[in-house]
Coordinates of C-alpha atoms in Angstrom, one line a residue:
E1 CA 60.4 15.5 10.0
A2 CA 57.8 16.6 12.5
R3 CA 55.3 17.4 9.7
E4 CA 56.1 14.0 8.2
D5 CA 55.2 12.4 11.5
E6 CA 52.0 14.3 11.7
R7 CA 50.9 13.2 8.2
S8 CA 51.8 9.6 9.1
V9 CA 49.6 9.8 12.2
E10 CA 46.8 11.4 10.2
R11 CA 47.0 8.6 7.5
D12 CA 47.0 6.0 10.3
G13 CA 43.9 7.6 11.8
E14 CA 42.1 7.7 8.5
T15 CA 43.0 4.1 7.8
E16 CA 41.7 3.1 11.2
R17 CA 38.4 5.0 10.7
R18 CA 38.0 3.5 7.2
A19 CA 38.5 0.0 8.6
Q20 CA 36.0 0.6 11.3
L21 CA 33.5 1.9 8.8
E22 CA 34.0 -1.1 6.5
Q23 CA 33.5 -3.4 9.5
L24 CA 30.3 -1.6 10.4
V25 CA 29.0 -2.1 6.9
V26 CA 29.9 -5.8 7.0
D27 CA 28.1 -6.1 10.4
Q28 CA 25.0 -4.4 9.1
R29 CA 24.9 -6.7 6.0
E30 CA 25.2 -9.7 8.2
V31 CA 22.3 -8.5 10.4
A32 CA 20.2 -7.7 7.3
A33 CA 20.9 -11.2 5.9
E34 CA 19.9 -12.8 9.1
D35 CA 16.7 -10.8 9.2
L36 CA 15.8 -12.0 5.8
R37 CA 16.5 -15.6 6.7
T38 CA 14.3 -15.5 9.8
A39 CA 11.5 -13.2 8.4
P40 CA 8.1 -15.0 7.9
Q41 CA 7.2 -15.8 4.3
W42 CA 3.8 -14.3 3.2
T43 CA 1.8 -15.9 0.5
Y44 CA -1.7 -15.1 -0.9
R45 CA -3.8 -18.1 -0.1
H46 CA -7.2 -17.1 -1.5
E47 CA -8.9 -18.2 1.8
S48 CA -11.4 -15.4 2.2
P49 CA -14.8 -15.7 0.6
G50 CA -14.2 -12.4 -1.1
H51 CA -11.5 -11.5 -3.6
S52 CA -9.8 -13.8 -6.1
D53 CA -6.7 -11.6 -6.3
H54 CA -4.8 -9.1 -4.1
V55 CA -6.7 -6.5 -2.2
V56 CA -5.7 -3.0 -3.4
C57 CA -7.7 -0.7 -1.1
L58 CA -9.6 -1.1 2.2
A59 CA -11.9 1.3 4.1
A60 CA -13.7 1.1 7.4
H61 CA -17.0 3.0 8.0
G62 CA -16.6 5.9 10.3
T63 CA -19.8 5.3 12.4
R64 CA -20.8 1.7 11.6
A65 CA -18.0 -0.5 13.0
E66 CA -19.6 -3.6 11.4
L67 CA -19.1 -2.2 7.9
A68 CA -16.0 -2.2 5.7
A69 CA -15.2 -2.1 2.0
S70 CA -12.4 -3.6 -0.1
G71 CA -11.3 -3.3 -3.7
G72 CA -9.1 -5.8 -5.5
K73 CA -7.1 -6.5 -8.6
D74 CA -10.0 -8.8 -9.5
E75 CA -11.9 -5.6 -10.4
V76 CA -14.4 -6.1 -7.6
V77 CA -15.5 -3.9 -4.7
I78 CA -16.9 -5.9 -1.7
L79 CA -19.0 -4.4 1.1
W80 CA -18.2 -6.5 4.2
D81 CA -20.1 -7.4 7.3
V82 CA -17.0 -7.3 9.6
A83 CA -18.7 -9.0 12.5
R84 CA -19.5 -12.1 10.4
G85 CA -16.5 -11.8 8.1
A86 CA -18.9 -12.2 5.2
P87 CA -19.5 -10.1 2.0
L88 CA -22.8 -8.1 1.9
H89 CA -22.4 -7.1 -1.7
R90 CA -19.9 -8.1 -4.5
L91 CA -19.8 -5.3 -7.0
P92 CA -18.0 -5.9 -10.3
M93 CA -16.5 -2.6 -11.4
G94 CA -15.1 -3.6 -14.9
T95 CA -11.7 -2.1 -13.9
M96 CA -9.4 -2.2 -10.9
P97 CA -10.5 0.0 -7.9
L98 CA -7.5 2.0 -6.7
D99 CA -9.0 3.6 -3.5
C100 CA -12.3 3.7 -1.6
C101 CA -13.7 5.6 1.3
F102 CA -17.1 6.0 3.0
G103 CA -19.0 9.2 2.9
R104 CA -19.5 11.2 6.1
G105 CA -22.4 13.1 7.7
A106 CA -25.4 13.2 5.3
Q107 CA -23.4 11.1 2.8
Q108 CA -22.5 8.2 5.2
G109 CA -24.8 5.9 3.2
S110 CA -22.4 6.2 0.2
L111 CA -19.1 4.5 -0.7
Y112 CA -16.8 6.5 -3.0
V113 CA -14.5 4.5 -5.3
A114 CA -11.6 5.6 -7.6
L115 CA -11.2 3.4 -10.6
D116 CA -8.2 2.7 -12.8
A117 CA -8.3 3.4 -16.5
P118 CA -9.1 0.1 -18.4
D119 CA -6.4 -1.3 -20.7
V120 CA -8.0 -0.1 -23.9
P121 CA -7.0 2.7 -26.2
G122 CA -8.4 5.9 -24.9
G123 CA -9.6 4.2 -21.6
T124 CA -10.3 6.6 -18.8
G125 CA -10.7 6.1 -15.1
K126 CA -13.6 7.3 -13.1
F127 CA -14.9 8.3 -9.7
C128 CA -18.1 6.7 -8.6
S129 CA -20.5 6.8 -5.7
L130 CA -22.2 3.6 -4.6
D131 CA -25.2 3.1 -2.3
I132 CA -24.2 1.0 0.7
A133 CA -27.6 -0.6 1.2
S134 CA -28.2 -1.8 -2.3
G135 CA -24.7 -1.7 -3.9
A136 CA -26.2 0.4 -6.8
E137 CA -24.1 3.0 -8.5
L138 CA -25.5 6.4 -7.6
Y139 CA -23.4 8.4 -10.0
A140 CA -20.1 8.4 -11.8
L141 CA -17.7 11.1 -12.9
P142 CA -15.4 10.0 -15.8
Q143 CA -12.0 11.4 -16.1
C144 CA -10.9 13.0 -19.4
R145 CA -7.6 11.2 -19.3
G146 CA -5.8 8.6 -17.1
H147 CA -7.2 7.4 -13.8
V148 CA -8.4 8.6 -10.4
S149 CA -5.8 7.4 -7.9
C150 CA -7.3 8.3 -4.5
V151 CA -10.4 9.6 -2.8
H152 CA -11.0 11.1 0.7
G153 CA -14.1 11.7 2.6
R154 CA -14.8 15.0 4.3

């Protein structure tokens, strides 16, 4: 009978712990639901003078605080005058830029861009270097297959 009483106490303890855990889960769901109800709703308004679709990548120049670059789903890279909030160059890329970064040191006049593979049979992505001053393509390195997904300056 003593063992029977011990098992009964153990079952009661497990039942109580299970009930507490279930209540905790219910409480967390209620908090999460409240967070969703009160969270701000974000929508893309197309208010900037730049991209016509979502921005995919953004880079700030390491030594020139007034200069930034962005790439968007609209297949355009924009070099920005941050102080004025205005584009310096709009560079159509022909495919979506996935990442961008500015060169450093002797290469700080360059912007490096990783481009997605176009939606055509056998399409390949590429890595390209753009001149900041003119927006001209300095060189490009095509990929044999797929796309380049990220770039990093040294």
